C-alpha cells in the first residue's frame, strides 16, 4: 500500500473526493514531495485522478462505491442532478440514462468524461435569484449526500434547457414516454412554485398549459 493511501485511510478520508489544496493540508513536506506521493499512488492504481487537481481513492480502499450523483457535486459544487437523469432516477421515463446531467449555478456549460465513472454534463439555466433550489431535494445513499431535482422540476429544467414550447400532453406521454399517472402527481402548489423559478416566458406558458391540462389552474 502506498504511503499516501495509508495516510488517507488513517485520517478517515478514504471516501472523500480530495483536491490538491486539501491534500496540501494533510501531507507534510514540500509541494514536490506531495506531487511524488500522488503520482506514485496513481501509478499503483490506488488513487484515481477525477480531473485536474481532484482525486479519489480506488474502490478497494473505500468503504462503499461512490455514487455518480455525489461525484457530480464534487465536480461542480452547488450543482444538482436534473433533466433526463433525474427523471430516470425517479422512474418517470423508462429509458436508462448514461449521462449524469446537472444544472450548474455557474454561467458556462461543462462536460467531464471519466473512463471509470462515465460522462457528466452541467448546464446553466435562466432562473430568478433566490429560486435555484426550489423543488430540489437532498438525498442520501451510503453516507453520501446529493442534490436531486424532483420529477416536475427535472421536467421543467429540460423544457427550459431545450427551449421547448408546449406541444400538448402527447409530447410528454409519447416523446418523453412519461406515464399520465406520474403527471397527475404534479400539484397546483408545484406549478405555482415553478412559475417563480424561471425567467423565460416560454417556460411560464408551458406551466400554464400543463396546469390547464391537469386541472390545476
Short mmCIF file of C-alpha atoms in Angstrom, two decimals, residues 26-201:
data_model
loop_
_atom_site.label_atom_id
_atom_site.label_comp_id
_atom_site.label_asym_id
_atom_site.label_seq_id
_atom_site.Cartn_x
_atom_site.Cartn_y
_atom_site.Cartn_z
CA UNK A 26 -2.82 16.59 5.13
CA UNK A 27 0.57 15.75 3.60
CA UNK A 28 3.65 17.06 5.31
CA UNK A 29 6.65 18.28 3.38
CA UNK A 30 7.20 20.17 0.17
CA UNK A 31 4.97 20.50 -2.86
CA UNK A 32 7.40 18.27 -4.73
CA UNK A 33 7.06 15.52 -2.11
CA UNK A 34 3.26 15.73 -2.36
CA UNK A 35 3.47 15.57 -6.15
CA UNK A 36 5.55 12.37 -6.00
CA UNK A 37 3.26 10.73 -3.43
CA UNK A 38 0.19 11.49 -5.53
CA UNK A 39 1.79 10.21 -8.74
CA UNK A 40 3.03 7.02 -7.11
CA UNK A 41 -0.44 6.29 -5.74
CA UNK A 42 -1.99 6.93 -9.17
CA UNK A 43 0.53 4.66 -10.93
CA UNK A 44 -0.15 1.94 -8.36
CA UNK A 45 -3.88 2.15 -9.15
CA UNK A 46 -4.71 3.17 -5.58
CA UNK A 47 -5.65 6.78 -6.33
CA UNK A 48 -7.83 7.96 -9.21
CA UNK A 49 -7.49 11.38 -10.80
CA UNK A 50 -11.02 12.61 -11.46
CA UNK A 51 -9.93 15.76 -13.23
CA UNK A 52 -7.04 18.13 -12.82
CA UNK A 53 -6.46 18.72 -9.11
CA UNK A 54 -9.21 16.33 -7.91
CA UNK A 55 -8.71 12.78 -6.62
CA UNK A 56 -10.48 9.78 -5.12
CA UNK A 57 -9.18 6.55 -3.62
CA UNK A 58 -9.83 3.49 -5.78
CA UNK A 59 -12.73 1.16 -4.93
CA UNK A 60 -10.75 -1.44 -2.90
CA UNK A 61 -9.73 1.26 -0.43
CA UNK A 62 -13.19 2.78 0.05
CA UNK A 63 -15.97 1.68 2.38
CA UNK A 64 -18.54 1.91 -0.45
CA UNK A 65 -18.60 2.78 -4.18
CA UNK A 66 -19.04 6.46 -4.92
CA UNK A 67 -22.44 7.35 -6.34
CA UNK A 68 -22.26 9.28 -9.64
CA UNK A 69 -24.68 11.89 -8.28
CA UNK A 70 -22.36 12.61 -5.35
CA UNK A 71 -19.42 12.70 -7.73
CA UNK A 72 -21.22 15.26 -9.91
CA UNK A 73 -21.49 17.60 -6.95
CA UNK A 74 -17.80 17.13 -6.26
CA UNK A 75 -17.06 18.11 -9.85
CA UNK A 76 -19.21 21.24 -9.66
CA UNK A 77 -20.13 22.25 -6.08
CA UNK A 78 -23.61 23.72 -5.82
CA UNK A 79 -24.94 21.84 -8.84
CA UNK A 80 -27.87 19.42 -8.69
CA UNK A 81 -28.88 16.40 -10.77
CA UNK A 82 -31.75 17.09 -13.15
CA UNK A 83 -33.08 16.64 -16.72
CA UNK A 84 -33.43 13.06 -18.04
CA UNK A 85 -31.05 11.80 -15.37
CA UNK A 86 -33.39 12.78 -12.53
CA UNK A 87 -36.49 11.70 -14.49
CA UNK A 88 -34.98 8.24 -14.93
CA UNK A 89 -33.86 8.17 -11.30
CA UNK A 90 -37.44 8.79 -10.16
CA UNK A 91 -38.88 6.26 -12.62
CA UNK A 92 -40.68 8.85 -14.75
CA UNK A 93 -39.05 7.75 -18.01
CA UNK A 94 -38.31 4.11 -18.87
CA UNK A 95 -35.01 4.57 -20.69
CA UNK A 96 -31.66 4.13 -18.98
CA UNK A 97 -29.65 7.35 -18.96
CA UNK A 98 -25.88 7.12 -19.26
CA UNK A 99 -25.01 10.77 -18.68
CA UNK A 100 -25.23 12.36 -15.25
CA UNK A 101 -26.76 15.66 -16.31
CA UNK A 102 -26.93 18.54 -13.86
CA UNK A 103 -27.92 22.18 -13.51
CA UNK A 104 -24.98 24.35 -12.56
CA UNK A 105 -25.13 27.66 -10.70
CA UNK A 106 -22.36 28.91 -12.97
CA UNK A 107 -22.71 30.57 -16.35
CA UNK A 108 -20.92 28.06 -18.58
CA UNK A 109 -21.83 24.58 -19.72
CA UNK A 110 -19.24 21.99 -18.71
CA UNK A 111 -18.59 18.36 -19.57
CA UNK A 112 -16.36 15.77 -17.95
CA UNK A 113 -15.59 12.30 -19.26
CA UNK A 114 -14.03 9.74 -16.94
CA UNK A 115 -13.04 6.24 -18.02
CA UNK A 116 -14.30 4.74 -14.76
CA UNK A 117 -17.29 6.90 -13.84
CA UNK A 118 -18.67 7.92 -17.23
CA UNK A 119 -19.95 11.17 -18.66
CA UNK A 120 -21.07 14.23 -16.69
CA UNK A 121 -22.65 17.39 -18.08
CA UNK A 122 -23.51 20.67 -16.38
CA UNK A 123 -25.82 23.31 -17.82
CA UNK A 124 -26.75 26.80 -16.60
CA UNK A 125 -30.39 27.88 -16.73
CA UNK A 126 -32.00 31.30 -16.59
CA UNK A 127 -33.57 31.25 -13.12
CA UNK A 128 -34.69 34.01 -10.83
CA UNK A 129 -32.32 34.99 -8.00
CA UNK A 130 -33.06 33.06 -4.82
CA UNK A 131 -35.03 30.26 -6.54
CA UNK A 132 -32.23 27.99 -7.75
CA UNK A 133 -33.04 25.03 -5.46
CA UNK A 134 -36.84 25.08 -5.47
CA UNK A 135 -38.23 21.51 -5.62
CA UNK A 136 -34.72 20.08 -5.29
CA UNK A 137 -34.18 17.52 -2.52
CA UNK A 138 -31.11 16.36 -0.67
CA UNK A 139 -30.90 12.57 -0.95
CA UNK A 140 -28.61 10.23 0.96
CA UNK A 141 -27.08 6.95 -0.18
CA UNK A 142 -24.33 5.05 1.65
CA UNK A 143 -23.43 8.12 3.72
CA UNK A 144 -23.23 10.19 0.53
CA UNK A 145 -25.26 13.36 0.13
CA UNK A 146 -26.53 14.55 -3.23
CA UNK A 147 -28.93 17.17 -4.58
CA UNK A 148 -31.57 15.79 -6.96
CA UNK A 149 -34.44 17.62 -8.66
CA UNK A 150 -37.93 16.31 -8.04
CA UNK A 151 -39.53 14.92 -11.21
CA UNK A 152 -41.55 18.02 -12.12
CA UNK A 153 -38.52 20.29 -11.57
CA UNK A 154 -36.38 17.99 -13.74
CA UNK A 155 -39.05 18.11 -16.45
CA UNK A 156 -39.27 21.90 -16.48
CA UNK A 157 -35.48 22.21 -16.35
CA UNK A 158 -35.45 20.09 -19.51
CA UNK A 159 -38.11 22.31 -21.11
CA UNK A 160 -36.04 25.38 -20.20
CA UNK A 161 -32.78 23.90 -21.49
CA UNK A 162 -34.23 22.74 -24.82
CA UNK A 163 -36.41 25.86 -25.25
CA UNK A 164 -39.45 23.65 -25.75
CA UNK A 165 -42.86 25.14 -26.46
CA UNK A 166 -45.99 23.42 -25.18
CA UNK A 167 -46.96 20.66 -27.62
CA UNK A 168 -49.75 19.03 -25.68
CA UNK A 169 -49.84 16.05 -23.38
CA UNK A 170 -49.00 13.76 -26.30
CA UNK A 171 -45.45 15.15 -26.38
CA UNK A 172 -44.97 14.34 -22.71
CA UNK A 173 -46.50 10.89 -22.99
CA UNK A 174 -45.21 9.80 -26.40
CA UNK A 175 -41.96 11.68 -26.96
CA UNK A 176 -40.70 11.60 -23.36
CA UNK A 177 -42.78 8.50 -22.51
CA UNK A 178 -43.92 9.90 -19.18
CA UNK A 179 -46.88 7.99 -17.80
CA UNK A 180 -50.02 10.08 -17.31
CA UNK A 181 -50.36 8.81 -13.74
CA UNK A 182 -46.97 10.33 -12.95
CA UNK A 183 -48.04 13.65 -14.42
CA UNK A 184 -51.14 13.55 -12.23
CA UNK A 185 -48.82 13.76 -9.22
CA UNK A 186 -47.95 17.36 -10.16
CA UNK A 187 -49.83 19.69 -7.83
CA UNK A 188 -51.02 23.23 -8.19
CA UNK A 189 -48.50 24.19 -5.50
CA UNK A 190 -45.70 22.67 -7.60
CA UNK A 191 -46.73 24.73 -10.62
CA UNK A 192 -47.06 27.95 -8.63
CA UNK A 193 -43.61 27.40 -7.17
CA UNK A 194 -42.03 26.71 -10.55
CA UNK A 195 -43.57 29.85 -12.06
CA UNK A 196 -41.39 31.77 -9.62
CA UNK A 197 -38.23 29.94 -10.73
CA UNK A 198 -37.73 30.59 -14.44
CA UNK A 199 -37.07 33.83 -16.26
CA UNK A 200 -38.22 32.78 -19.73
CA UNK A 201 -41.87 33.38 -20.60
#
